[in-house]
Amino acid sequence: MIANNYFSDDKDLQLIFNQLIDWEAIVKEVEGETFFDHKIYTETNNNRYEMAPSSFEEAMELYTSSLDAMGDFFGKDVSQKSQIMDRNELKYENGKVIFPKETVEIYEKFRSTGLMGYSLPREAGGLNFPATVGAFYAMIMARADVAFCMTTTLLNLAQIVSRFGTKEQIETYATKAATGESLFAMSLTEPDFGSDLNSVRTVAVKQEDGSYRLTGTKRFISQGCGLGEYPALLLTLARTGKPDGGARGLSVFLVKSTDITVAGIEKKMGLHGSPTCEIVYENSYGEILGEEGLGLTRYTAGMTNFMRLVSASGGCGGGTAAYYESLKYSKERNQFGKPIFEIPAVYEMVNKIKRETNAMRLLTLETARVIDMYQHHQIRMEKEGVADREIRKDEKVKYWSTLASILTPIAKYYSSEEGHKCTSIAVQVFGGAGYTEDYDISRMFRDSRINTIYEGTSQIHVRISTGAILAGMAGDGNFRKYLTSLKEEIPNPSSFLLEQESLLEKSILEMRKIESESRKETVAENLMIQMARYLCTLLYEKAIPKIKDENDRDIWEKDCRSYAIDSAATAQSSLYRIQFFE
């Protein structure tokens, strides 16, 4: 793979970071107008708060320097070991997962950077970065190696413990994640229940000392075994209520990987460097997280929403890798007396990857921004003991969380699907060489496929989004108002954007006419595609006037126009399917 700084040497990513993000609003939401955490540091001299910024400028310097260090490590270290870690596959022997020495070495080197706990609050030893910075992190990591990216992003699930756990649990578990001393894993799926988590059968029985004992089997648990000598903490969904109690009978438990049995690991198409485990709980010790009965509705939802944003960012990272690797190859590979990049059909493939990737980035980062506009405020209210009912009534939380609940599945769906398509196009650019294991592009193609499956399949995201989109697009719906506000920031909307808008409105009307739930579900993906591409076109056109350099602006404008044309064509075909497909 290309070896350079995956942040500072990525021109488009730099442009987006420096010119297209409203950092002032984000910093204000994360750090507060009075910079809460810095105030704690000045009053207590607690070294966990030492890095807390005291001003907007300090916050930006911290974000920039951290992303630069992340880009350097993943672009020059991880990317150069990714092929080795993929080929020297994991081994399972006598109940233990054995990692290639290169994986352990790169993990230990990453620990020394101090960059691991990017999403954890400072009280748990983390960096307390915004979701927007976290999205940049995941884009950089996924470009280098999706499997290793999973290790780091899963580790940041410790934020759920720091948010809902006791002080003792924060000190015992979350702080160890911040240093990389312990990994984290989501232990939700069972052999018979994946998307249907309401029906999980793993049972937790309360003991006299307040702890629980868990019995059951979980499947497809990424990183459930830990890594080498580093254990994992499994955030385990189990039933405390009646077997037929549904969601209200489920709770989340903290279970150490040393207290379970790894029955085996999956032999997978991709992600060869990331263990996907079958976990057996046999009267395993567990501590409850938060309250009984809120495992699925509150704690699991928090985990999955975080990982869905990670998945969206991963799609962007896959697209970025596909673009730069195919650009390099097409400029070096000569046919007919010239680089194949100069052949119009090849040029269009490479450029399509670039514009699709930038569209994914804009959508994912906008989703992260929307999350930042309420989540930190909500967590502060929780820590202050404000009742859930009052938090839900809070105007800021109500407005932005509603938008986030719509945007997150759209971003996850779209970036996962398009990211995989981008790696497929890149294989085509490489031709026969792309179909071999001689180049990294075949691994990228294999690894990107998982994005459309884990953290909720694309079809699940379509299913949960359709009703929310239709409700949000009602005459006075918040989502409609939000889209209108984006459009109002565009000085001269293109005819292609306006055509998409018209076709989208027609599709919404057609969807509302459908009486059969089965047929509605069959054609719903067409509405999802339309909405995602309309959103991306809005964000693309909104970005153009903010670009300072005239040459950069011209390039982006050309890419935006091509993207809008593709999107208008997609909208027309999507409407046709909604109208006539049975």
XYZ file of C-alpha atoms in Angstrom:
582
model
C 0.000 0.000 0.000
C 0.972 3.635 -0.408
C 3.084 4.791 2.536
C 2.476 8.389 3.563
C 0.554 10.382 6.152
C -3.084 9.371 5.663
C -4.266 12.686 7.120
C -1.894 15.462 6.096
C -1.044 13.931 2.682
C -4.715 13.463 1.716
C -5.555 16.727 -0.040
C -9.333 16.310 -0.076
C -9.450 15.191 3.553
C -7.399 18.258 4.487
C -9.759 20.496 2.532
C -12.802 19.015 4.271
C -11.204 19.302 7.717
C -9.975 22.875 7.293
C -12.744 24.454 5.224
C -16.007 22.515 5.393
C -16.562 21.684 9.087
C -18.165 24.136 11.533
C -15.627 23.456 14.256
C -16.590 26.403 16.432
C -20.081 25.022 17.007
C -18.723 21.524 17.653
C -16.052 22.647 20.127
C -18.652 24.712 21.975
C -20.903 21.665 22.345
C -18.114 19.298 23.390
C -16.088 21.514 25.719
C -18.791 23.977 26.781
C -18.579 27.749 26.614
C -16.444 27.793 29.767
C -14.316 24.759 28.783
C -15.473 22.573 31.686
C -12.673 20.018 31.676
C -9.887 22.600 31.583
C -11.514 24.256 34.590
C -11.428 20.897 36.404
C -7.707 20.628 35.612
C -6.900 24.105 36.949
C -8.848 23.388 40.144
C -7.662 19.818 40.824
C -4.451 19.343 38.819
C -5.828 15.914 37.864
C -3.513 14.719 35.087
C -6.389 13.012 33.253
C -7.573 16.508 32.342
C -4.142 17.847 31.418
C -4.864 17.819 27.677
C -8.232 19.563 28.030
C -8.209 22.717 25.875
C -8.826 26.148 27.381
C -9.818 27.786 24.090
C -11.107 27.062 20.605
C -7.577 27.470 19.227
C -6.178 24.916 21.668
C -8.959 22.470 20.797
C -8.192 22.760 17.090
C -4.479 22.347 17.707
C -5.218 19.192 19.709
C -7.507 17.746 17.015
C -5.066 18.557 14.213
C -1.949 17.222 15.933
C -3.728 14.029 17.002
C -5.086 13.360 13.515
C -1.657 14.075 12.051
C -0.083 11.552 14.436
C -2.842 9.055 13.650
C -2.353 9.585 9.902
C 1.378 9.066 10.263
C 1.092 5.872 12.297
C -1.603 4.247 10.174
C -0.174 5.472 6.867
C 3.439 4.495 7.506
C 3.217 1.633 9.998
C -0.136 -0.158 9.914
C -0.603 0.066 6.136
C 2.801 -1.512 5.568
C 1.938 -4.488 7.787
C -1.654 -4.947 6.621
C -0.866 -7.508 3.916
C 1.314 -9.526 6.284
C -1.355 -9.488 9.010
C -3.919 -10.616 6.435
C -1.807 -13.497 5.123
C -0.414 -14.710 8.456
C -3.872 -15.663 9.598
C -5.137 -16.220 13.114
C -4.919 -19.699 14.594
C -7.182 -21.403 17.094
C -5.611 -23.997 19.376
C -6.917 -25.513 22.609
C -9.428 -22.780 23.310
C -7.018 -19.940 22.555
C -6.685 -17.579 19.595
C -3.096 -17.084 18.476
C -2.285 -13.821 16.696
C 0.551 -13.224 14.219
C 3.470 -11.537 15.988
C 3.127 -8.579 13.596
C -0.391 -7.886 14.897
C 0.733 -7.918 18.534
C 3.730 -5.718 17.721
C 1.654 -3.120 15.863
C -0.923 -3.098 18.665
C 1.736 -2.483 21.298
C 3.253 0.265 19.174
C -0.177 1.856 18.840
C -0.595 1.735 22.624
C 2.518 3.883 22.970
C 1.005 6.685 20.859
C -1.603 7.606 23.482
C -4.239 7.924 20.753
C -6.406 4.926 21.585
C -9.191 6.300 23.769
C -10.321 9.010 21.408
C -14.043 8.696 22.239
C -13.657 8.169 25.978
C -14.253 11.043 28.405
C -11.299 12.485 30.260
C -12.592 11.166 33.590
C -11.827 7.693 32.186
C -8.424 8.717 30.831
C -9.635 9.338 27.283
C -9.256 12.246 24.870
C -12.967 13.223 24.812
C -12.919 13.973 21.097
C -16.107 14.897 19.233
C -17.849 12.255 17.125
C -16.713 14.310 14.124
C -13.039 13.850 14.998
C -13.769 10.187 15.722
C -15.165 9.847 12.201
C -11.922 11.265 10.757
C -10.025 8.766 12.935
C -12.016 5.803 11.616
C -11.651 6.948 7.995
C -7.874 7.031 8.398
C -7.726 3.679 10.195
C -10.007 1.871 7.744
C -7.964 3.086 4.787
C -4.907 1.368 6.259
C -6.469 -1.860 7.543
C -10.139 -2.547 8.281
C -9.340 -5.482 10.577
C -6.994 -3.464 12.783
C -9.413 -0.535 12.674
C -12.010 -2.789 14.310
C -9.682 -3.499 17.215
C -9.332 0.190 18.023
C -12.904 1.270 17.426
C -14.308 -1.601 19.501
C -11.984 -0.569 22.309
C -13.769 2.798 22.371
C -17.016 1.058 23.288
C -15.710 1.678 26.794
C -17.505 5.014 26.468
C -20.726 3.098 27.239
C -19.264 2.044 30.593
C -18.047 5.563 31.337
C -21.512 6.885 30.506
C -23.760 4.388 32.294
C -21.475 2.492 34.664
C -20.670 3.042 38.316
C -17.538 4.911 39.405
C -15.984 1.562 40.297
C -16.752 0.149 36.831
C -15.282 3.220 35.156
C -12.052 2.861 37.135
C -11.898 -0.914 36.740
C -12.783 -1.228 33.060
C -13.011 2.016 31.076
C -9.644 3.420 32.163
C -7.899 0.246 31.011
C -9.395 0.700 27.550
C -7.994 4.233 27.353
C -4.462 2.844 27.686
C -5.080 -0.275 25.600
C -4.502 -2.515 28.611
C -7.880 -4.103 27.885
C -9.928 -4.409 24.713
C -13.713 -4.332 24.384
C -16.221 -6.408 22.426
C -19.963 -6.364 21.778
C -21.409 -9.761 22.637
C -24.928 -9.572 21.242
C -25.519 -12.053 18.397
C -26.437 -15.676 19.061
C -26.435 -18.701 16.740
C -30.184 -18.313 16.137
C -30.625 -14.577 16.686
C -28.752 -11.863 14.814
C -30.903 -8.912 13.807
C -33.711 -10.220 16.049
C -32.030 -9.320 19.337
C -35.381 -9.209 21.145
C -35.258 -13.007 21.205
C -31.775 -13.705 22.623
C -31.619 -16.673 24.997
C -28.446 -16.162 27.019
C -29.598 -16.039 30.646
C -28.257 -13.999 33.569
C -29.139 -15.069 37.123
C -28.665 -12.641 39.990
C -26.565 -13.790 42.954
C -26.802 -12.843 46.628
C -23.780 -10.528 46.344
C -25.429 -8.519 43.538
C -23.363 -10.055 40.746
C -24.808 -12.258 37.993
C -23.964 -15.604 36.452
C -24.437 -15.938 32.692
C -25.127 -19.062 30.661
C -25.488 -19.218 26.890
C -23.696 -19.008 23.545
C -22.820 -15.991 21.405
C -21.641 -16.044 17.797
C -19.836 -13.636 15.441
C -18.222 -11.762 18.343
C -15.401 -9.616 16.976
C -12.389 -9.408 19.289
C -14.191 -11.493 21.919
C -10.943 -13.251 22.815
C -8.874 -10.114 23.377
C -5.524 -9.785 21.604
C -2.522 -11.824 22.654
C -2.009 -11.249 26.374
C -4.483 -8.357 26.390
C -7.943 -9.468 27.582
C -11.274 -8.106 26.395
C -14.325 -6.971 28.305
C -17.469 -8.353 26.708
C -20.535 -6.108 26.769
C -22.987 -8.994 26.867
C -26.707 -8.859 26.156
C -28.548 -11.400 28.301
C -32.006 -12.103 29.610
C -32.911 -11.290 33.208
C -36.664 -11.482 32.664
C -38.987 -14.187 31.398
C -37.957 -16.161 28.266
C -40.754 -14.503 26.310
C -40.225 -11.078 27.879
C -38.960 -9.379 24.711
C -36.779 -6.266 24.880
C -37.820 -5.323 28.425
C -36.348 -8.552 29.767
C -32.843 -7.838 28.452
C -29.889 -6.294 30.260
C -26.205 -5.668 29.483
C -23.441 -7.256 31.540
C -19.704 -6.721 31.824
C -17.955 -10.069 31.423
C -14.190 -10.619 31.195
C -12.853 -12.731 28.345
C -10.951 -14.723 30.984
C -14.312 -15.901 32.379
C -15.685 -17.380 29.156
C -14.669 -20.087 26.697
C -13.793 -19.361 23.084
C -15.284 -22.346 21.268
C -13.770 -21.392 17.918
C -13.193 -18.658 15.355
C -14.791 -18.202 11.956
C -12.846 -18.738 8.735
C -13.924 -15.665 6.812
C -13.835 -14.143 3.344
C -12.045 -11.090 4.719
C -10.936 -9.447 7.961
C -8.382 -12.201 8.384
C -6.582 -10.215 11.071
C -9.677 -9.784 13.245
C -10.958 -12.769 15.264
C -14.688 -13.499 14.986
C -15.411 -15.769 17.915
C -18.012 -18.177 19.172
C -18.267 -17.527 22.897
C -19.637 -19.935 25.494
C -20.807 -18.664 28.876
C -20.911 -21.396 31.504
C -22.069 -19.809 34.748
C -19.737 -16.915 33.889
C -19.372 -14.018 36.325
C -20.859 -10.722 35.152
C -21.615 -7.252 36.469
C -24.751 -5.472 35.328
C -24.350 -2.189 33.453
C -26.902 0.395 34.573
C -30.410 -0.892 35.227
C -32.096 -4.199 34.556
C -34.404 -4.258 31.545
C -32.730 -1.413 29.639
C -30.094 -3.525 27.918
C -31.535 -3.357 24.421
C -33.391 -0.062 24.440
C -30.675 2.088 26.007
C -27.243 0.483 26.286
C -27.168 -1.706 23.176
C -28.647 1.150 21.146
C -25.776 3.359 22.310
C -23.211 0.755 21.283
C -24.719 0.026 17.891
C -25.183 3.698 16.990
C -21.501 4.329 17.753
C -20.433 1.344 15.659
C -22.772 2.306 12.811
C -21.007 5.643 12.505
C -17.731 3.702 12.560
C -19.054 1.491 9.737
C -19.985 4.547 7.690
C -16.501 5.951 8.272
C -15.069 2.572 7.306
C -16.856 2.781 3.961
C -15.195 6.148 3.425
C -11.822 4.673 4.354
C -12.296 1.829 1.888
C -13.224 4.294 -0.835
C -10.158 6.402 -0.051
C -7.846 3.396 -0.254
C -9.486 2.318 -3.510
C -9.007 5.787 -4.996
C -5.362 6.346 -4.129
C -4.240 2.799 -4.942
C -6.048 2.775 -8.318
C -4.809 6.298 -9.105
C -1.213 5.237 -8.477
C -1.551 2.001 -10.450
C -3.315 3.604 -13.418
C -0.602 6.252 -13.731
C 2.170 3.646 -13.631
C 0.580 0.967 -15.844
C 1.221 1.633 -19.540
C -0.867 0.243 -22.407
C -1.056 1.448 -26.016
C 1.969 3.635 -25.381
C 0.500 5.660 -22.490
C -0.602 5.331 -18.854
C -4.028 3.709 -18.653
C -5.139 6.702 -16.535
C -5.230 8.655 -19.807
C -7.754 6.237 -21.325
C -11.170 7.931 -20.849
C -12.955 4.839 -19.521
C -10.244 4.226 -16.908
C -10.049 7.918 -16.009
C -13.804 7.924 -15.372
C -13.573 4.849 -13.124
C -10.848 6.429 -11.003
C -12.620 9.766 -10.841
C -15.918 8.089 -9.950
C -14.247 6.500 -6.938
C -12.976 9.923 -5.859
C -16.286 11.770 -6.118
C -18.255 8.935 -4.533
C -15.769 8.832 -1.658
C -16.031 12.567 -1.057
C -19.827 12.285 -1.084
C -19.626 9.514 1.532
C -17.268 11.626 3.615
C -19.599 14.619 3.558
C -22.598 12.512 4.586
C -20.740 10.676 7.349
C -19.193 13.831 8.787
C -22.534 15.634 8.682
C -24.037 12.734 10.633
C -21.215 12.995 13.171
C -21.792 16.763 13.458
C -25.485 16.224 14.159
C -24.553 13.740 16.916
C -22.119 16.259 18.398
C -24.830 18.912 18.496
C -26.679 17.106 21.289
C -24.857 14.061 22.669
C -22.384 15.829 24.959
C -25.163 18.046 26.285
C -27.277 14.948 26.931
C -24.462 13.128 28.748
C -23.826 16.153 30.979
C -27.518 16.174 31.906
C -27.342 12.445 32.717
C -24.281 12.964 34.925
C -26.094 15.774 36.742
C -28.903 13.360 37.592
C -31.579 14.874 35.358
C -34.459 12.434 34.885
C -34.730 10.643 31.526
C -38.179 12.095 30.993
C -36.817 15.634 31.352
C -33.865 14.898 29.069
C -36.220 13.684 26.353
C -38.170 16.936 26.662
C -35.056 19.072 26.224
C -35.443 20.936 22.918
C -31.820 20.508 21.853
C -31.793 16.786 22.587
C -35.205 16.236 20.996
C -34.390 18.050 17.728
C -30.862 16.807 17.082
C -31.387 13.238 18.334
C -34.362 12.892 15.976
C -32.158 13.938 13.056
C -29.371 11.616 14.193
C -31.788 8.671 14.380
C -32.552 9.204 10.671
C -29.096 10.168 9.422
C -27.126 7.410 11.181
C -28.755 4.444 9.374
C -28.705 6.372 6.075
C -24.975 7.078 6.428
C -24.244 3.515 7.522
C -26.239 2.039 4.653
C -24.963 4.341 1.930
C -21.279 4.527 2.855
C -21.101 0.759 3.386
C -22.676 0.005 0.019
C -20.781 2.652 -1.935
C -17.485 1.922 -0.197
C -17.684 -1.678 -1.380
C -18.621 -0.556 -4.900
C -15.558 1.696 -4.930
C -13.247 -1.205 -4.085
C -14.942 -3.238 -6.833
C -14.281 -0.483 -9.369
C -10.668 -0.355 -8.192
C -10.276 -4.097 -8.851
C -11.471 -3.381 -12.402
C -8.880 -0.607 -12.784
C -6.175 -3.101 -11.819
C -7.571 -5.622 -14.310
C -6.221 -9.147 -14.006
C -3.661 -7.992 -11.448
C -6.494 -6.852 -9.190
C -7.920 -10.364 -9.112
C -4.666 -11.772 -7.732
C -3.255 -11.451 -4.227
C -0.193 -9.613 -5.570
C -1.755 -6.243 -4.770
C -3.595 -4.981 -1.697
C -6.721 -4.155 -3.673
C -8.055 -7.729 -3.491
C -7.841 -7.604 0.318
C -9.586 -4.221 0.348
C -12.403 -5.678 -1.743
C -12.784 -8.668 0.589
C -12.612 -6.563 3.740
C -15.063 -3.901 2.568
C -17.781 -6.494 2.005
C -18.424 -6.849 5.732
C -19.549 -3.228 6.074
C -22.884 -4.014 4.431
C -23.463 -6.897 6.860
C -22.292 -6.119 10.388
C -23.776 -3.509 12.723
C -27.088 -4.210 10.991
C -27.350 -5.387 7.397
C -28.198 -2.861 4.701
C -31.674 -4.359 4.513
C -32.240 -3.868 8.254
C -31.232 -0.214 7.951
C -33.635 0.276 5.071
C -36.374 -1.315 7.127
C -35.846 0.840 10.221
C -35.383 4.029 8.193
C -38.387 3.955 5.865
C -40.990 4.941 8.439
C -38.726 7.584 9.968
C -38.038 9.146 6.566
C -41.721 9.240 5.639
C -42.656 10.735 9.021
C -39.779 13.214 8.930
C -40.772 14.351 5.443
C -44.327 15.256 6.506
C -45.310 18.867 5.913
C -43.954 20.074 9.257
C -41.510 17.229 9.845
C -38.135 18.005 11.422
C -36.251 16.161 8.713
C -37.950 18.169 5.968
C -37.064 21.388 7.820
C -33.479 20.194 8.157
C -33.174 19.455 4.415
C -34.664 22.862 3.633
C -32.069 24.528 5.870
C -29.267 22.771 3.961
C -30.708 23.851 0.627
C -30.987 27.468 1.792
C -27.199 27.547 2.217
C -26.710 26.853 -1.501
C -26.622 30.143 -3.488
C -27.597 28.560 -6.821
C -28.922 24.991 -6.577
C -28.216 23.038 -9.757
C -30.974 21.805 -12.039
C -29.836 18.254 -11.219
C -30.385 18.864 -7.501
C -33.824 20.340 -8.135
C -34.721 17.384 -10.339
C -33.690 14.986 -7.577
C -35.844 16.916 -5.131
C -38.876 16.671 -7.410
C -38.371 12.945 -8.002
C -37.881 12.337 -4.280
C -41.173 14.060 -3.476
C -42.920 11.856 -6.045
C -41.341 8.740 -4.556
C -42.516 9.725 -1.076
C -46.063 10.157 -2.372
C -45.904 6.782 -4.116
C -44.596 5.084 -0.956
C -47.467 6.525 1.066
C -49.965 5.100 -1.420
C -48.703 1.536 -0.989
C -51.036 -0.398 1.290
C -49.239 -3.726 1.284
C -46.474 -3.746 3.918
C -44.753 -6.539 2.019
C -44.598 -4.529 -1.202
C -43.544 -1.382 0.670
C -40.659 -3.269 2.219
C -39.723 -4.734 -1.173
C -39.287 -1.320 -2.825
C -38.122 0.658 0.237
C -34.432 0.498 -0.664
C -35.146 2.697 -3.676
C -36.347 5.462 -1.357
C -33.255 5.002 0.820
C -30.925 5.349 -2.176
C -32.734 8.455 -3.375
C -32.628 10.102 0.027
C -28.940 9.288 0.553
C -27.861 10.640 -2.833
C -30.069 13.723 -2.482
C -28.468 14.416 0.891
C -24.983 13.952 -0.553
C -25.762 16.285 -3.460
C -27.053 18.911 -1.028
C -23.881 18.648 1.044
C -21.667 18.665 -2.073
C -23.288 21.815 -3.491
C -23.317 23.457 -0.054
C -19.557 22.840 0.187
C -18.515 24.451 -3.118
C -18.767 28.152 -2.099
C -16.692 27.473 1.036
C -13.663 26.218 -0.904
C -11.060 28.981 -0.939
C -8.654 27.983 -3.701
C -10.103 28.581 -7.170
C -8.484 25.510 -8.716
C -9.736 23.266 -5.898
C -13.187 24.793 -6.240
C -13.260 24.093 -9.978
C -12.302 20.441 -9.424
C -14.920 19.964 -6.724
C -17.550 21.721 -8.815
C -16.891 19.376 -11.726
C -17.022 16.318 -9.466
C -20.185 17.605 -7.813
C -21.875 18.070 -11.184
C -21.006 14.513 -12.248
C -22.249 13.178 -8.922
C -25.509 15.137 -9.229
C -26.085 13.792 -12.763
C -25.562 10.209 -11.546
C -27.892 10.894 -8.626
C -30.660 12.360 -10.777
C -30.491 9.304 -13.038
C -30.624 7.022 -9.993
C -33.604 8.957 -8.630
C -35.512 8.472 -11.877
C -34.928 4.718 -11.939
C -35.748 4.462 -8.215
C -39.079 6.222 -8.706
C -39.869 3.882 -11.600
C -39.225 0.836 -9.409
C -41.353 2.212 -6.577
C -44.210 2.845 -9.005
C -44.192 -0.450 -10.877
C -42.140 -3.137 -9.125
C -44.319 -5.848 -7.582
